[in-house]
Structures are given as C-alpha cells and as structure tokens.
C-alpha cells in the first residue's frame, strides 16, 4: 500500500465503513486525479469475497470514458 500511495502521490486519507466488517481506506491527492483504495474485510484474510467483483467494478468504472 505504501508503494502505491507514494508512487501516485496520494496523501489525503479518507476512512469509512461499508458495513460492520468492511472498512475502506481511500487515498487521494489535491494535485492529481489518482486514487488508491484499500478495502479490509475482517475475518476474510486475502481471499475473494462475495462482493469483491462489485467493489472492483465500482472502482474501475470511474475511469471509463464514454
């Protein structure tokens, strides 16, 4: 995570909960449009959860130009 936040120069951190067990850490910058997000799901380890695809699509769909 440190590599990506430094590489993208994202230093502003916003933290919020999607639900009781899912926490989102979103890093942004005032000087560029880049976003680094870390989503932590308690008790899941490094696996694929039922809402992983939705969260990934939600993130990447922001960058699709129509």
PDB file of C-alpha atoms in Angstrom:
ATOM      1  CA  UNK A   1       0.000   0.000   0.000  1.00  0.00           C
ATOM      2  CA  UNK A   2       2.824   2.371   0.878  1.00  0.00           C
ATOM      3  CA  UNK A   3       4.398   1.833  -2.542  1.00  0.00           C
ATOM      4  CA  UNK A   4       1.199   2.783  -4.391  1.00  0.00           C
ATOM      5  CA  UNK A   5       0.359   5.810  -2.251  1.00  0.00           C
ATOM      6  CA  UNK A   6       3.898   7.135  -2.681  1.00  0.00           C
ATOM      7  CA  UNK A   7       4.048   6.307  -6.398  1.00  0.00           C
ATOM      8  CA  UNK A   8       0.721   8.092  -7.054  1.00  0.00           C
ATOM      9  CA  UNK A   9       1.479  10.916  -4.620  1.00  0.00           C
ATOM     10  CA  UNK A  10      -1.782  10.300  -2.771  1.00  0.00           C
ATOM     11  CA  UNK A  11      -1.515  11.576   0.779  1.00  0.00           C
ATOM     12  CA  UNK A  12      -5.055  12.522   1.811  1.00  0.00           C
ATOM     13  CA  UNK A  13      -6.723   9.633   3.649  1.00  0.00           C
ATOM     14  CA  UNK A  14     -10.468   9.165   3.993  1.00  0.00           C
ATOM     15  CA  UNK A  15     -11.682   6.195   6.032  1.00  0.00           C
ATOM     16  CA  UNK A  16     -15.218   4.836   6.089  1.00  0.00           C
ATOM     17  CA  UNK A  17     -17.139   1.621   6.709  1.00  0.00           C
ATOM     18  CA  UNK A  18     -19.264  -0.103   4.067  1.00  0.00           C
ATOM     19  CA  UNK A  19     -20.767  -2.263   6.804  1.00  0.00           C
ATOM     20  CA  UNK A  20     -19.824  -3.673  10.226  1.00  0.00           C
ATOM     21  CA  UNK A  21     -16.955  -5.762   8.840  1.00  0.00           C
ATOM     22  CA  UNK A  22     -15.819  -3.890   5.704  1.00  0.00           C
ATOM     23  CA  UNK A  23     -13.554  -0.869   6.062  1.00  0.00           C
ATOM     24  CA  UNK A  24     -12.344   1.336   3.190  1.00  0.00           C
ATOM     25  CA  UNK A  25      -9.188   3.431   3.189  1.00  0.00           C
ATOM     26  CA  UNK A  26      -9.164   5.833   0.245  1.00  0.00           C
ATOM     27  CA  UNK A  27      -6.067   7.897  -0.567  1.00  0.00           C
ATOM     28  CA  UNK A  28      -6.341  10.918  -2.892  1.00  0.00           C
ATOM     29  CA  UNK A  29      -4.327  13.965  -3.853  1.00  0.00           C
ATOM     30  CA  UNK A  30      -5.079  17.638  -4.404  1.00  0.00           C
ATOM     31  CA  UNK A  31      -2.550  17.756  -7.252  1.00  0.00           C
ATOM     32  CA  UNK A  32      -3.620  14.781  -9.418  1.00  0.00           C
ATOM     33  CA  UNK A  33      -6.697  12.621 -10.157  1.00  0.00           C
ATOM     34  CA  UNK A  34      -5.228   9.346  -8.817  1.00  0.00           C
ATOM     35  CA  UNK A  35      -6.951   7.271  -6.156  1.00  0.00           C
ATOM     36  CA  UNK A  36      -5.526   4.389  -4.121  1.00  0.00           C
ATOM     37  CA  UNK A  37      -8.052   2.304  -2.207  1.00  0.00           C
ATOM     38  CA  UNK A  38      -7.520  -0.419   0.343  1.00  0.00           C
ATOM     39  CA  UNK A  39     -10.545  -2.450   1.362  1.00  0.00           C
ATOM     40  CA  UNK A  40     -10.258  -4.506   4.529  1.00  0.00           C
ATOM     41  CA  UNK A  41     -12.805  -7.197   5.298  1.00  0.00           C
ATOM     42  CA  UNK A  42     -12.499  -8.503   8.836  1.00  0.00           C
ATOM     43  CA  UNK A  43     -12.033 -12.252   9.122  1.00  0.00           C
ATOM     44  CA  UNK A  44     -11.522 -12.813   5.382  1.00  0.00           C
ATOM     45  CA  UNK A  45      -7.760 -12.841   5.016  1.00  0.00           C
ATOM     46  CA  UNK A  46      -6.528 -12.405   1.456  1.00  0.00           C
ATOM     47  CA  UNK A  47      -9.390 -14.114  -0.323  1.00  0.00           C
ATOM     48  CA  UNK A  48     -12.189 -13.342  -2.765  1.00  0.00           C
ATOM     49  CA  UNK A  49     -15.453 -12.417  -1.059  1.00  0.00           C
ATOM     50  CA  UNK A  50     -18.967 -12.366  -2.464  1.00  0.00           C
ATOM     51  CA  UNK A  51     -18.887  -8.586  -3.019  1.00  0.00           C
ATOM     52  CA  UNK A  52     -15.317  -8.364  -4.362  1.00  0.00           C
ATOM     53  CA  UNK A  53     -16.356  -8.191  -8.015  1.00  0.00           C
ATOM     54  CA  UNK A  54     -18.827  -5.408  -7.290  1.00  0.00           C
ATOM     55  CA  UNK A  55     -16.231  -3.368  -5.379  1.00  0.00           C
ATOM     56  CA  UNK A  56     -13.616  -3.835  -8.107  1.00  0.00           C
ATOM     57  CA  UNK A  57     -16.074  -2.805 -10.833  1.00  0.00           C
ATOM     58  CA  UNK A  58     -17.189   0.190  -8.766  1.00  0.00           C
ATOM     59  CA  UNK A  59     -13.584   1.331  -8.559  1.00  0.00           C
ATOM     60  CA  UNK A  60     -12.549   0.772 -12.193  1.00  0.00           C
ATOM     61  CA  UNK A  61     -15.780   2.057 -13.747  1.00  0.00           C
ATOM     62  CA  UNK A  62     -14.861   5.551 -12.562  1.00  0.00           C
ATOM     63  CA  UNK A  63     -12.156   5.647 -15.223  1.00  0.00           C
ATOM     64  CA  UNK A  64     -14.190   4.616 -18.266  1.00  0.00           C
ATOM     65  CA  UNK A  65     -14.654   7.393 -20.766  1.00  0.00           C
ATOM     66  CA  UNK A  66     -17.950   7.301 -22.600  1.00  0.00           C
TER      67      UNK A  66
END
